[in-house]
Each structure stands twice: as structure tokens, then as C-alpha cells.
XYZ file of C-alpha atoms in Angstrom:
146
model
C -7.466 19.215 -17.413
C -8.010 15.412 -18.082
C -6.118 13.671 -15.179
C -7.082 10.303 -16.624
C -4.610 10.454 -19.599
C -1.163 11.820 -19.864
C 1.067 11.513 -23.001
C -1.249 8.763 -24.325
C -0.981 6.801 -21.046
C -4.256 5.675 -19.283
C -3.443 5.007 -15.642
C -4.739 1.658 -14.184
C -5.019 0.527 -10.606
C -4.461 -3.324 -10.063
C -4.715 -4.594 -6.447
C -4.822 -7.990 -4.715
C -5.908 -8.971 -1.299
C -3.392 -11.658 -0.580
C -1.768 -14.624 -2.043
C -2.012 -18.526 -1.510
C -4.480 -21.050 -2.581
C -7.719 -19.096 -1.675
C -10.676 -20.217 -3.780
C -14.333 -18.807 -3.919
C -15.773 -22.160 -3.533
C -14.014 -22.583 -0.179
C -15.486 -19.381 1.327
C -19.007 -18.902 2.794
C -20.799 -16.428 0.436
C -21.061 -13.689 3.194
C -17.227 -13.901 3.765
C -16.467 -13.762 0.008
C -18.712 -10.635 -0.283
C -16.998 -8.994 2.614
C -13.590 -9.273 0.858
C -14.877 -8.392 -2.455
C -16.578 -5.324 -1.116
C -13.346 -4.322 0.674
C -11.368 -4.684 -2.426
C -13.983 -2.808 -4.531
C -14.054 0.033 -1.857
C -10.295 0.385 -2.149
C -10.456 0.739 -5.833
C -13.382 3.185 -5.661
C -11.544 5.290 -2.909
C -8.239 5.215 -4.806
C -9.918 6.279 -8.071
C -11.551 9.154 -6.284
C -8.249 10.180 -4.754
C -6.506 10.037 -8.207
C -9.279 12.021 -10.019
C -10.109 14.647 -7.204
C -11.522 17.794 -8.455
C -9.500 21.146 -8.155
C -6.118 19.561 -8.593
C -3.856 21.443 -10.931
C -1.297 18.541 -11.133
C -2.343 14.873 -11.455
C -1.290 12.707 -8.483
C 1.865 10.628 -8.871
C 1.775 6.741 -9.337
C 3.572 6.603 -5.973
C 0.859 8.591 -4.206
C -1.845 6.563 -5.783
C -0.115 3.250 -4.999
C 0.506 4.003 -1.384
C -2.950 5.488 -0.930
C -4.448 2.032 -2.009
C -2.043 0.059 0.119
C -2.848 2.104 3.204
C -6.445 1.275 2.840
C -5.560 -2.452 2.730
C -3.163 -2.008 5.566
C -6.049 -0.451 7.653
C -8.487 -3.213 6.870
C -8.393 -6.092 9.295
C -9.496 -8.605 6.550
C -6.085 -8.427 4.880
C -2.858 -9.949 5.978
C -1.040 -6.576 6.353
C -0.646 -4.102 9.118
C -3.861 -4.153 11.058
C -4.754 -7.841 9.958
C -1.211 -9.264 10.134
C -0.517 -12.740 11.355
C 1.339 -13.138 14.528
C 4.780 -14.601 14.697
C 5.613 -17.479 16.784
C 6.564 -15.006 19.550
C 2.974 -13.669 19.378
C 3.966 -10.382 17.836
C 3.342 -8.798 14.615
C 6.357 -7.904 12.505
C 5.419 -5.905 9.461
C 7.245 -5.168 6.127
C 6.566 -3.184 2.950
C 8.464 -2.030 -0.100
C 8.022 0.567 -2.655
C 9.731 1.067 -5.951
C 9.646 3.873 -8.482
C 11.266 4.295 -11.984
C 11.675 7.164 -14.306
C 13.081 5.923 -17.568
C 16.317 3.880 -16.586
C 16.552 5.503 -13.064
C 15.051 3.065 -10.585
C 14.810 3.231 -6.906
C 13.379 0.920 -4.239
C 13.157 0.879 -0.510
C 11.919 -1.988 1.821
C 11.318 -1.785 5.501
C 10.994 -5.001 7.820
C 10.615 -6.142 11.333
C 8.380 -3.229 12.213
C 6.292 -3.625 15.313
C 4.877 -0.073 16.106
C 4.207 1.430 12.670
C 0.628 1.399 11.770
C 1.103 1.824 8.049
C 4.497 0.230 6.867
C 4.083 1.573 3.355
C 4.088 5.134 4.566
C 7.412 4.636 6.331
C 8.926 3.002 2.919
C 7.559 5.789 1.080
C 9.094 8.342 3.453
C 12.377 6.685 3.271
C 12.391 6.617 -0.385
C 11.587 10.360 -0.742
C 13.880 11.456 2.001
C 16.805 9.152 2.333
C 18.265 5.949 0.886
C 20.598 4.574 3.687
C 20.055 1.234 5.488
C 18.988 2.321 8.975
C 19.256 -1.224 10.524
C 18.274 -1.608 14.205
C 19.116 2.212 14.816
C 15.961 3.079 13.332
C 14.645 6.790 12.760
C 11.738 7.664 15.048
C 11.206 10.936 13.084
C 10.149 8.907 9.850
C 8.156 6.249 11.858
C 4.932 7.580 13.106
C 3.325 5.267 15.563
């Protein structure tokens, strides 16, 4: 089965490693290459995840997107999760959001103010898949692995 196309649609993966006024000429060549390599590795790994052999069903767009984001969160080069910037209080407060749509049905979940979650995108995905209520400060430890 060709997992690359479904109903005339060719999947695409588009990632970015941050925002702001970051220009190539402002980075030493070694640092630029380090970032570029990390981004290309994320794309390659996610493509491999997407096209893994022995799969009967293609992976969902949600699965592929969260897979890519987890890799960026785990890389200390990027301002997310492991590489997050500290607040004025000297702590990392992380956030993530995920959205899905099927036709006109659209759903989204965002999580924020997280301090003890390694991959905020996985918590957002779990909340999207398992519940839809605002948990506020009460939290829900069963959905938030440390």
C-alpha cells in the first residue's frame, strides 16, 4: 500500500525551528549548520515514522505532527521544552497546542504554564484525544507524565 498518497493528497511536512529576526549572516557557520542539521534530522525521522514498513494503516496527520514536535522539544537548540527560555522567576513554563479538523468539525487544545512535563505536545494531544474540559489549576496527573 502506498502511504504517500491517499485520495489524491500528497502529505507534506513543514517545520520551523523558531521565530524572530534570526538571519543566517548573524550566525557562525558551525552554529548555522548545527541548527540546519537538527531540522533536517527532524524531517528525516518524521518521514521515516510516516512511511514505516509493515503498517496496514497510514499514520494520522496528528501522529506525524506530534512526532515532529516531540523531536524539536527534545532538542536543546530550540526554544521549546528542553531548550526553553527561563522566566523572570528562573523557571521554565511551557505550553503547546494542537488542532485537528475533519471537514467542518474542528477541535483544538492548548496547555500552558507547565513546569514538569517533558513534552507538552504529548499532553495537549492526550487531552485532545481523551477529554475536552478546561482543567485549570487542578491538573490531571494521569495525563501529564513527567
